[in-house]
PDB file of C-alpha atoms in Angstrom:
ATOM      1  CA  UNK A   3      31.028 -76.274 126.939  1.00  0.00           C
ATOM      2  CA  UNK A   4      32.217 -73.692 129.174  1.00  0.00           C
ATOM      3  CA  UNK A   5      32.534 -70.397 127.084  1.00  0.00           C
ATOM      4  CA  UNK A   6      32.784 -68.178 130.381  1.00  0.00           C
ATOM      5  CA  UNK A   7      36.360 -67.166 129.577  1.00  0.00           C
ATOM      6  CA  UNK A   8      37.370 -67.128 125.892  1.00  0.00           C
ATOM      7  CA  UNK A   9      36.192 -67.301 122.584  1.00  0.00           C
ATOM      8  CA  UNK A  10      35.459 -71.075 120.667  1.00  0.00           C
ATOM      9  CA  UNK A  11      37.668 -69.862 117.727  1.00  0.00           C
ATOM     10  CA  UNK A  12      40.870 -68.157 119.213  1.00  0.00           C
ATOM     11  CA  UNK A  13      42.421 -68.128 116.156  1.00  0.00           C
ATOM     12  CA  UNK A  14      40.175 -65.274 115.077  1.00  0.00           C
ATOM     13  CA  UNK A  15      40.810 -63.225 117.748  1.00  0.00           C
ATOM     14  CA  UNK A  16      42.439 -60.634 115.861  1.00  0.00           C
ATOM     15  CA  UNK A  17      39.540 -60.052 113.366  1.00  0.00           C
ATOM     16  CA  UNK A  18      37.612 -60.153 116.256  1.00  0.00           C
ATOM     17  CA  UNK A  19      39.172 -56.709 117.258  1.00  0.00           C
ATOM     18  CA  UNK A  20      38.410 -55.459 114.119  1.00  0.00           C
ATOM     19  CA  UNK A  21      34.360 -56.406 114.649  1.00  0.00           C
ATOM     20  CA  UNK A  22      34.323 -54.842 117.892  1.00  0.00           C
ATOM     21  CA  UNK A  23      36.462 -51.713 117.129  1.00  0.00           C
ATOM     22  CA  UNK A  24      34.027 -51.292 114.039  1.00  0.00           C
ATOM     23  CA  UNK A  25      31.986 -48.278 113.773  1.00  0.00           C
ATOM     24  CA  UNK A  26      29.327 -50.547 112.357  1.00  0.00           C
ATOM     25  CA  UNK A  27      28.663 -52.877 115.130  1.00  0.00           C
ATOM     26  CA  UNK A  28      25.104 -52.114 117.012  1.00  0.00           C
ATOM     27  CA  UNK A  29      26.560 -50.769 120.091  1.00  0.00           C
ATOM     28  CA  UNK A  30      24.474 -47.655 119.786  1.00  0.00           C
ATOM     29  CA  UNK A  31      27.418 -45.563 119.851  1.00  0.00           C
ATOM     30  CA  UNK A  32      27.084 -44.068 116.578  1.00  0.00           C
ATOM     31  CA  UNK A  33      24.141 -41.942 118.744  1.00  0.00           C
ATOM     32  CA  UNK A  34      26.499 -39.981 121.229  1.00  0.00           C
ATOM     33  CA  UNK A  35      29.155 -37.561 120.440  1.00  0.00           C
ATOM     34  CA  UNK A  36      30.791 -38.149 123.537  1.00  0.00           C
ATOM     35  CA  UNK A  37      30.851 -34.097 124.764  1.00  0.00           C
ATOM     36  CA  UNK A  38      31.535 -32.945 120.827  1.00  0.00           C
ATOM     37  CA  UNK A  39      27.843 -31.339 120.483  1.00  0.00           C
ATOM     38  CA  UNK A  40      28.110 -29.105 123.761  1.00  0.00           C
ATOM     39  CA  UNK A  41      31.360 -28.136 122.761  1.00  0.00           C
ATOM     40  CA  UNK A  42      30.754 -27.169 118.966  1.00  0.00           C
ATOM     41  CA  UNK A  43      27.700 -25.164 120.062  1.00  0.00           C
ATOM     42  CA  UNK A  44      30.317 -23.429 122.815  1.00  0.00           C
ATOM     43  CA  UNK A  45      32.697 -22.682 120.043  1.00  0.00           C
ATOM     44  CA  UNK A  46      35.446 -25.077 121.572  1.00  0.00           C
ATOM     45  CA  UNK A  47      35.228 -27.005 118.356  1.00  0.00           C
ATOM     46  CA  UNK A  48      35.243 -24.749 115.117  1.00  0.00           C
ATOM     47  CA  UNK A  49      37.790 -26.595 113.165  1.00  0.00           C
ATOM     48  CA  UNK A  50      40.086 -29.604 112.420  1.00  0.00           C
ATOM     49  CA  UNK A  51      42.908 -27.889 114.645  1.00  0.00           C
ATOM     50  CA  UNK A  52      40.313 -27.273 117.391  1.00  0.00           C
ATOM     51  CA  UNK A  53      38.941 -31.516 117.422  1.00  0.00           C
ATOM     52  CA  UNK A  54      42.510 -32.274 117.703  1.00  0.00           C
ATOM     53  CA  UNK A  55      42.584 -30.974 120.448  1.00  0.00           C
ATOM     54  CA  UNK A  56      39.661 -31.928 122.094  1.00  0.00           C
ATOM     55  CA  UNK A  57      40.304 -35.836 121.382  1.00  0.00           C
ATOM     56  CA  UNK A  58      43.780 -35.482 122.864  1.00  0.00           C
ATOM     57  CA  UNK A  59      42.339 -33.994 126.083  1.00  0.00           C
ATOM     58  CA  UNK A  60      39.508 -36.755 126.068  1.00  0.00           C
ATOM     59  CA  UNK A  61      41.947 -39.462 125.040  1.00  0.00           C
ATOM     60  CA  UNK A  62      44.776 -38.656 127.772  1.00  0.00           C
ATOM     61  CA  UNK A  63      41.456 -38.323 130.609  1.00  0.00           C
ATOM     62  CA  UNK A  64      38.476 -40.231 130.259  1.00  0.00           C
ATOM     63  CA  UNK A  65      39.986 -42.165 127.557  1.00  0.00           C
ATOM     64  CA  UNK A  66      42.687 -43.284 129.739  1.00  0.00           C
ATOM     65  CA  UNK A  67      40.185 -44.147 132.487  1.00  0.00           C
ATOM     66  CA  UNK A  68      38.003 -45.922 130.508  1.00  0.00           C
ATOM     67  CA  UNK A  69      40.556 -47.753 128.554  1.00  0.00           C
ATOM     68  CA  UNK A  70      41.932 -49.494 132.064  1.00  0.00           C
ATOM     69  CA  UNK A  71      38.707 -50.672 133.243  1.00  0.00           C
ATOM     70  CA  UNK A  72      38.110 -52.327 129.501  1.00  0.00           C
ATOM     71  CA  UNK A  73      41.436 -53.652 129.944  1.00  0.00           C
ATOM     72  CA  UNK A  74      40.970 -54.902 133.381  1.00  0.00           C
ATOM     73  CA  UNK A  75      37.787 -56.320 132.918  1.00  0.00           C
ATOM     74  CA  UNK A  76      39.628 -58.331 129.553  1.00  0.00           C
ATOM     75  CA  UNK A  77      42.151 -59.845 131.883  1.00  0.00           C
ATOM     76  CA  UNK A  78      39.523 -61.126 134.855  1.00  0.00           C
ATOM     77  CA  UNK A  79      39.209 -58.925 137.524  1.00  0.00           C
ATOM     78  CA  UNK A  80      35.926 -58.945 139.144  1.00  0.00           C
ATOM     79  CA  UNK A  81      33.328 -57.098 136.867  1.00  0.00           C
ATOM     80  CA  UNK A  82      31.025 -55.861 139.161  1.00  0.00           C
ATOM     81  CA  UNK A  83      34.089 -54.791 141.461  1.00  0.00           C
ATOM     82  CA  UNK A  84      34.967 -52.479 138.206  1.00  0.00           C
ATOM     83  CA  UNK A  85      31.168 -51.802 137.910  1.00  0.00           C
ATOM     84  CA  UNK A  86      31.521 -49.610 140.920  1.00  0.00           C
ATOM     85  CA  UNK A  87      35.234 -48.188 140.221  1.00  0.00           C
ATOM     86  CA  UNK A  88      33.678 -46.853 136.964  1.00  0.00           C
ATOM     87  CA  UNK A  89      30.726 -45.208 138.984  1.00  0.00           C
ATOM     88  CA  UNK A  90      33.364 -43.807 141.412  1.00  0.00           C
ATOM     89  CA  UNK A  91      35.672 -42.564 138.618  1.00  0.00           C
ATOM     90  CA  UNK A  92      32.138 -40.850 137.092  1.00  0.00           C
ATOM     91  CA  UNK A  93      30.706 -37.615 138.849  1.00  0.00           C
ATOM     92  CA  UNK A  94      28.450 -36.468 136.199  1.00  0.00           C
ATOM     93  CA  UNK A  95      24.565 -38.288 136.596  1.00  0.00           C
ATOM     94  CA  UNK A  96      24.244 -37.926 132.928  1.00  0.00           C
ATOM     95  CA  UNK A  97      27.429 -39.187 132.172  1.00  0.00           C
ATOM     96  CA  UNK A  98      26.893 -42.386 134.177  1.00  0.00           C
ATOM     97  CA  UNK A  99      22.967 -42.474 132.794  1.00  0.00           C
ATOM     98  CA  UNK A 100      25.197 -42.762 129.294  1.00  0.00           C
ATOM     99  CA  UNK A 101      27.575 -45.278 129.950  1.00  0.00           C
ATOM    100  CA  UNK A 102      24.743 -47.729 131.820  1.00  0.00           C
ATOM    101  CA  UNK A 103      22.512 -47.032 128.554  1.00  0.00           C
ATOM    102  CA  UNK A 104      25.360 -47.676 126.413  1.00  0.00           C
ATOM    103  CA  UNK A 105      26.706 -50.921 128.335  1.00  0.00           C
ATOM    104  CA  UNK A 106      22.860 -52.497 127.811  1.00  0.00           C
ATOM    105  CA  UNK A 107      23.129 -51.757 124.087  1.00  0.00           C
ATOM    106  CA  UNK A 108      26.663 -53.413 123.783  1.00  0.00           C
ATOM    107  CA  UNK A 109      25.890 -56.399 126.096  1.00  0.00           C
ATOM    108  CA  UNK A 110      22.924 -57.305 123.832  1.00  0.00           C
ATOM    109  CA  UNK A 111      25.142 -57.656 120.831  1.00  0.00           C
ATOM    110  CA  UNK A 112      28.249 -58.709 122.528  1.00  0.00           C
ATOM    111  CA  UNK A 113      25.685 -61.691 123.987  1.00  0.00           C
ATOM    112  CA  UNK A 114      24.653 -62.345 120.499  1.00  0.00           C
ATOM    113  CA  UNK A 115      27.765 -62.342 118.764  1.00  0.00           C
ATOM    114  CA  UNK A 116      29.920 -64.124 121.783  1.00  0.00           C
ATOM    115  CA  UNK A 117      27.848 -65.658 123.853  1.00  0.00           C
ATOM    116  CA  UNK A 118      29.328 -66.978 127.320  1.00  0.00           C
ATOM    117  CA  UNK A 119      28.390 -67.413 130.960  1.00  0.00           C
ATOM    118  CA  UNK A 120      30.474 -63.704 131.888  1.00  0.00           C
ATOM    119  CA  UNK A 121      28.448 -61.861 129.924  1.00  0.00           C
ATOM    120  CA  UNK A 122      25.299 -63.435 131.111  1.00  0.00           C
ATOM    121  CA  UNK A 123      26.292 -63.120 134.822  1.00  0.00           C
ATOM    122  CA  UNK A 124      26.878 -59.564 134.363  1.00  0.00           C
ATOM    123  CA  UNK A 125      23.436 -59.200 132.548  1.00  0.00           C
ATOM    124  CA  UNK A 126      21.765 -60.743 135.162  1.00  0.00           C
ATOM    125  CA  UNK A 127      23.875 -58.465 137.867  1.00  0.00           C
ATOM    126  CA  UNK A 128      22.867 -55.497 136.154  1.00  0.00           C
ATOM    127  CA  UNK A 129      19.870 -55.831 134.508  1.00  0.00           C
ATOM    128  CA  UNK A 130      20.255 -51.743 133.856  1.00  0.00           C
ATOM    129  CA  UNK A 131      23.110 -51.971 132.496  1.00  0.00           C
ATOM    130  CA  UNK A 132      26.723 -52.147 133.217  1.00  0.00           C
ATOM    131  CA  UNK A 133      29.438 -49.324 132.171  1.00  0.00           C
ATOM    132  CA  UNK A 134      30.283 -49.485 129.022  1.00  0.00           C
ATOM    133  CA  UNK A 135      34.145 -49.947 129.638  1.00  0.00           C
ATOM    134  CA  UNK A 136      33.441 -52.987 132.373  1.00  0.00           C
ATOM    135  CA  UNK A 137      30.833 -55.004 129.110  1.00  0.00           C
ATOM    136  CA  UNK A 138      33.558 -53.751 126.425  1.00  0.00           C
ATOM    137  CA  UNK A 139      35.949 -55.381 128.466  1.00  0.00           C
ATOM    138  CA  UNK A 140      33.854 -58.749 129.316  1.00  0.00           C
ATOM    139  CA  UNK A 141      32.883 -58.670 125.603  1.00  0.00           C
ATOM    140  CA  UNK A 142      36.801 -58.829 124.983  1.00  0.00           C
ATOM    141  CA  UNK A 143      37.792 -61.955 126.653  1.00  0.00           C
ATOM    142  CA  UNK A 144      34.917 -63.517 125.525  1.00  0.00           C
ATOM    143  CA  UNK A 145      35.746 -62.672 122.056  1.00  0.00           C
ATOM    144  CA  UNK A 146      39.319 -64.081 123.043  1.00  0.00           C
ATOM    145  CA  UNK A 147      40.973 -60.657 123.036  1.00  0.00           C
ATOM    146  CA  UNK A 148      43.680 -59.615 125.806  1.00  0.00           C
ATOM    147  CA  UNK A 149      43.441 -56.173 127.930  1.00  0.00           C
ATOM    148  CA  UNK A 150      45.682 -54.088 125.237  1.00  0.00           C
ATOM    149  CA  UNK A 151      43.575 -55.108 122.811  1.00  0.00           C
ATOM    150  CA  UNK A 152      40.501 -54.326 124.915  1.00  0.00           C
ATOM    151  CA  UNK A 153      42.262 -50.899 126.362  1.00  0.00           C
ATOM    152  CA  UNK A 154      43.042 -49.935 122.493  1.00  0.00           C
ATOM    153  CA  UNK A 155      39.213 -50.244 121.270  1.00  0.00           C
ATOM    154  CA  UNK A 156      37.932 -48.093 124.690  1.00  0.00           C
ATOM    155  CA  UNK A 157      40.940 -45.720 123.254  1.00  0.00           C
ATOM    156  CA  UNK A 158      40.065 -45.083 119.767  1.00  0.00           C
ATOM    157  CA  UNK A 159      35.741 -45.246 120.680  1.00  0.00           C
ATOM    158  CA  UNK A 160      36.906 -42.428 123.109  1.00  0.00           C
ATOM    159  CA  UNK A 161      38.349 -39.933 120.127  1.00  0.00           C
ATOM    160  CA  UNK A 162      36.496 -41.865 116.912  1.00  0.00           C
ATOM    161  CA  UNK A 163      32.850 -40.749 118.412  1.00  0.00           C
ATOM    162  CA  UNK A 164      33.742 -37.129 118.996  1.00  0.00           C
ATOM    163  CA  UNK A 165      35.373 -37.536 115.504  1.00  0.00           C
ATOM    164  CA  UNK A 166      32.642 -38.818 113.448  1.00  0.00           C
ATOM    165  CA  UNK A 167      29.872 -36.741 115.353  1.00  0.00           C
ATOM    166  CA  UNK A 168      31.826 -33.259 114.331  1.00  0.00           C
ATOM    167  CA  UNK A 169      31.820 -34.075 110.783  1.00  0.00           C
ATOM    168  CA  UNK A 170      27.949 -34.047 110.980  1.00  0.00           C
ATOM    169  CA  UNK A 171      28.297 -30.856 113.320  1.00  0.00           C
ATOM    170  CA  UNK A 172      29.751 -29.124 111.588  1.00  0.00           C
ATOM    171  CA  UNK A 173      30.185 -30.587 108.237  1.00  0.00           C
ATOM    172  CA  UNK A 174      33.880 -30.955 108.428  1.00  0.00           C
ATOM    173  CA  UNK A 175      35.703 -32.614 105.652  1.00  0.00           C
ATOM    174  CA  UNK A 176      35.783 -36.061 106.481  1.00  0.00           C
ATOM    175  CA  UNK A 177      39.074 -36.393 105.457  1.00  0.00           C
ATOM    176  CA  UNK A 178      40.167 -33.883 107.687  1.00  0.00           C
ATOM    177  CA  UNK A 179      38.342 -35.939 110.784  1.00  0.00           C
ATOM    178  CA  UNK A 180      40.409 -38.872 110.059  1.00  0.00           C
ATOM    179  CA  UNK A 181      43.625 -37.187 109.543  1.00  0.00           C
ATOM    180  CA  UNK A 182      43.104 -35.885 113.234  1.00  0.00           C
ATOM    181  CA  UNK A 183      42.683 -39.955 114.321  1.00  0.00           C
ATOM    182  CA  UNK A 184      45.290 -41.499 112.645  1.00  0.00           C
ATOM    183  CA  UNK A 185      47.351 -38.498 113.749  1.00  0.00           C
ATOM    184  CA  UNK A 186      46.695 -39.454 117.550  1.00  0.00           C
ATOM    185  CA  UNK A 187      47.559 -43.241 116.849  1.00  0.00           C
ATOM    186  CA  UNK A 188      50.992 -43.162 118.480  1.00  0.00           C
ATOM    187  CA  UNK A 189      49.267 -41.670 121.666  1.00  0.00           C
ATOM    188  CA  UNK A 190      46.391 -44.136 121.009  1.00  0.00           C
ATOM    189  CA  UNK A 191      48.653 -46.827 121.746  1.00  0.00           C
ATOM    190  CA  UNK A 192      50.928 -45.282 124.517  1.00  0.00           C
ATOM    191  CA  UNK A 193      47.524 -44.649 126.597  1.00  0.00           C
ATOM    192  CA  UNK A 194      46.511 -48.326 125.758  1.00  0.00           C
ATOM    193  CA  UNK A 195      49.638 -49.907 126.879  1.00  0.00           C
ATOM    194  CA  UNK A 196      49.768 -47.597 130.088  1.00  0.00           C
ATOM    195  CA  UNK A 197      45.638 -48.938 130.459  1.00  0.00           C
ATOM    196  CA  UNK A 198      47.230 -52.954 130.176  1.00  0.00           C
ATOM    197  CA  UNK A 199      49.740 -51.819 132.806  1.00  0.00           C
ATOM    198  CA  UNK A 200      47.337 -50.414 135.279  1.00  0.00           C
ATOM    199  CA  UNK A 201      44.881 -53.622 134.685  1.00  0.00           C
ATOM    200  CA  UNK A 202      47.852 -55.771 135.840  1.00  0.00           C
ATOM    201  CA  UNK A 203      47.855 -53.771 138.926  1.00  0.00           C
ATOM    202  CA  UNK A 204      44.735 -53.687 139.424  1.00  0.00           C
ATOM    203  CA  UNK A 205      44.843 -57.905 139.496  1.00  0.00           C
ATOM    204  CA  UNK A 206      46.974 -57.580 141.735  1.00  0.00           C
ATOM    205  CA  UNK A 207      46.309 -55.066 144.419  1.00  0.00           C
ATOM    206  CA  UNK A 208      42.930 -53.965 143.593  1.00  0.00           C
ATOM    207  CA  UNK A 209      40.918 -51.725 141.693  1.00  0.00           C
ATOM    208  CA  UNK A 210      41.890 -48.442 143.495  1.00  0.00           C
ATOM    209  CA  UNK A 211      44.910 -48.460 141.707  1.00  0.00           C
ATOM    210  CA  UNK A 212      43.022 -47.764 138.505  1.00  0.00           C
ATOM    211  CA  UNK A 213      43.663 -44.655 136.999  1.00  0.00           C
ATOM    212  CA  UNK A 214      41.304 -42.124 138.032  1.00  0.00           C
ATOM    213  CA  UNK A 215      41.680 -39.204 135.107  1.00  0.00           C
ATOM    214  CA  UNK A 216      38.690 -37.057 134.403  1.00  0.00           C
ATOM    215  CA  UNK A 217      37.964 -33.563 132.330  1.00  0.00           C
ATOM    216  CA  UNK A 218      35.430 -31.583 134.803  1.00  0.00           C
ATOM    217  CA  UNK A 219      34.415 -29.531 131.943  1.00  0.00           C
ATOM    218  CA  UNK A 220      33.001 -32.746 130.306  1.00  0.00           C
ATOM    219  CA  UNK A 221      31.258 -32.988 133.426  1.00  0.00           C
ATOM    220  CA  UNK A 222      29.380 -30.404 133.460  1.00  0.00           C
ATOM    221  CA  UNK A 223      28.646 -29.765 129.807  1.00  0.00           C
ATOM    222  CA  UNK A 224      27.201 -33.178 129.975  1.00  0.00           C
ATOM    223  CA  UNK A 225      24.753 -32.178 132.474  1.00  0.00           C
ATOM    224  CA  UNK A 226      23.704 -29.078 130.359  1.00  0.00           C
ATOM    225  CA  UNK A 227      23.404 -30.839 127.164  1.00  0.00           C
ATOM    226  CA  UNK A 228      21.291 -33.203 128.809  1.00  0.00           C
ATOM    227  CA  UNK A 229      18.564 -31.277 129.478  1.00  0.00           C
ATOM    228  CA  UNK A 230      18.757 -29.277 126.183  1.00  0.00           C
ATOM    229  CA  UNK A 231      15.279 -29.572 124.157  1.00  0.00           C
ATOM    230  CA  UNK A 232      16.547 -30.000 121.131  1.00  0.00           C
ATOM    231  CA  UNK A 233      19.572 -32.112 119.997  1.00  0.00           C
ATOM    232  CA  UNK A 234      21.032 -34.318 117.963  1.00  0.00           C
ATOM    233  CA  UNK A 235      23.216 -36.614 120.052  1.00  0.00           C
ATOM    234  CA  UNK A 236      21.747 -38.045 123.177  1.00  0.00           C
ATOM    235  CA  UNK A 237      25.373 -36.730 124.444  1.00  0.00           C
TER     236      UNK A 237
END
């Protein structure tokens, strides 16, 4: 049977979304804090007020950016074509370290829990590891999920990370950390559907149409927290 495109069962797609987009699936990301740790110890991040803030920035930049590859890669477009956008679209060597590292953890259990031939072409293409949008996307279709629903998981892992990781930084009320995310769901979904758009386009005409948003300061704080001796996120 050729599983290359879609999922045996599409009538479980949509708890399918809820498997991926769960905090619980061993995608290592439950390791990273996505820039939150560099910016705690800065002071950017003192209080509930303050990670609002910080997840609307990352959600409306590298959110965004991320959320269209994911959403491209969901509706077809070449993979390894969006492998390379995403390394374009990433400046920071650490940064692009992280996604590869975190695209190898998610392929192994996106291969175990939706096995098809995409996912095993792109593991054999990039036996390193593939950014973590381009396999989240891959992972999608195979799991018979479309590009919004793709471009909403890259969304929420893109604020939820920084979320969860503050509440062990700085022991903030967990309440208060979710409050902040279900806060930014109308925005969630506005960047999602603009992600869907932009993967349309990018079918079409290419991937240089993808959007291209980015937060320097991410950038660079990724670069110093990287070579910090002692922490507890590896970013």
């Amino acid at each position: 049977m050729d599983t290359s495109t879609r999922s045996e069962y599409p009538g479980a797609a949509r708890a399918a979304l809820l498997v991926l987009a769960d905090g619980r699936f061993p995608a290592g990301g439950h390791a990273h804090s996505g820039g939150a740790e560099a910016a705690v110890k800065a002071g950017r991040i003192r209080d509930a007020t303050d990670l609002a803030a910080f997840c609307r920035g990352r959600l409306h930049t590298t959110g965004l950016t991320s959320a269209a590859l994911a959403a491209a890669a969901a509706l077809g477009v070449d993979a390894l074509a969006l492998d390379e956008a995403a390394d374009a679209r990433t400046p920071s060597p650490a940064l692009r370290a992280t996604a590869r590292k975190l695209g190898r953890q998610l392929m192994r259990a996106a291969r175990a829990t939706w096995p098809c031939d995409a996912l095993d072409a792109l593991a054999a293409a990039r036996p390193r590891g593939a950014h973590q949008p381009v396999v989240l996307g891959v992972t999608a279709r195979a799991a018979g999920l479309g590009p919004e629903d793709a471009a909403h998981c890259a969304a929420y892992e893109s604020v939820g990370g920084p979320a969860t990781a503050v509440v062990r930084l700085l022991g903030l009320d967990p309440f208060e950390a979710t409050a902040v995310l279900a806060r930014l769901a109308p925005e969630l979904d506005q960047v999602a559907r603009r992600a869907a758009e932009a993967a349309h386009r990018a079918l079409a005409e290419g991937t240089g149409t993808l959007p291209a948003a980015s937060a320097p300061l991410l950038d660079i704080t990724a670069e110093a927290h990287a070579a910090w001796p002692v922490r507890l996120f590896a970013s």
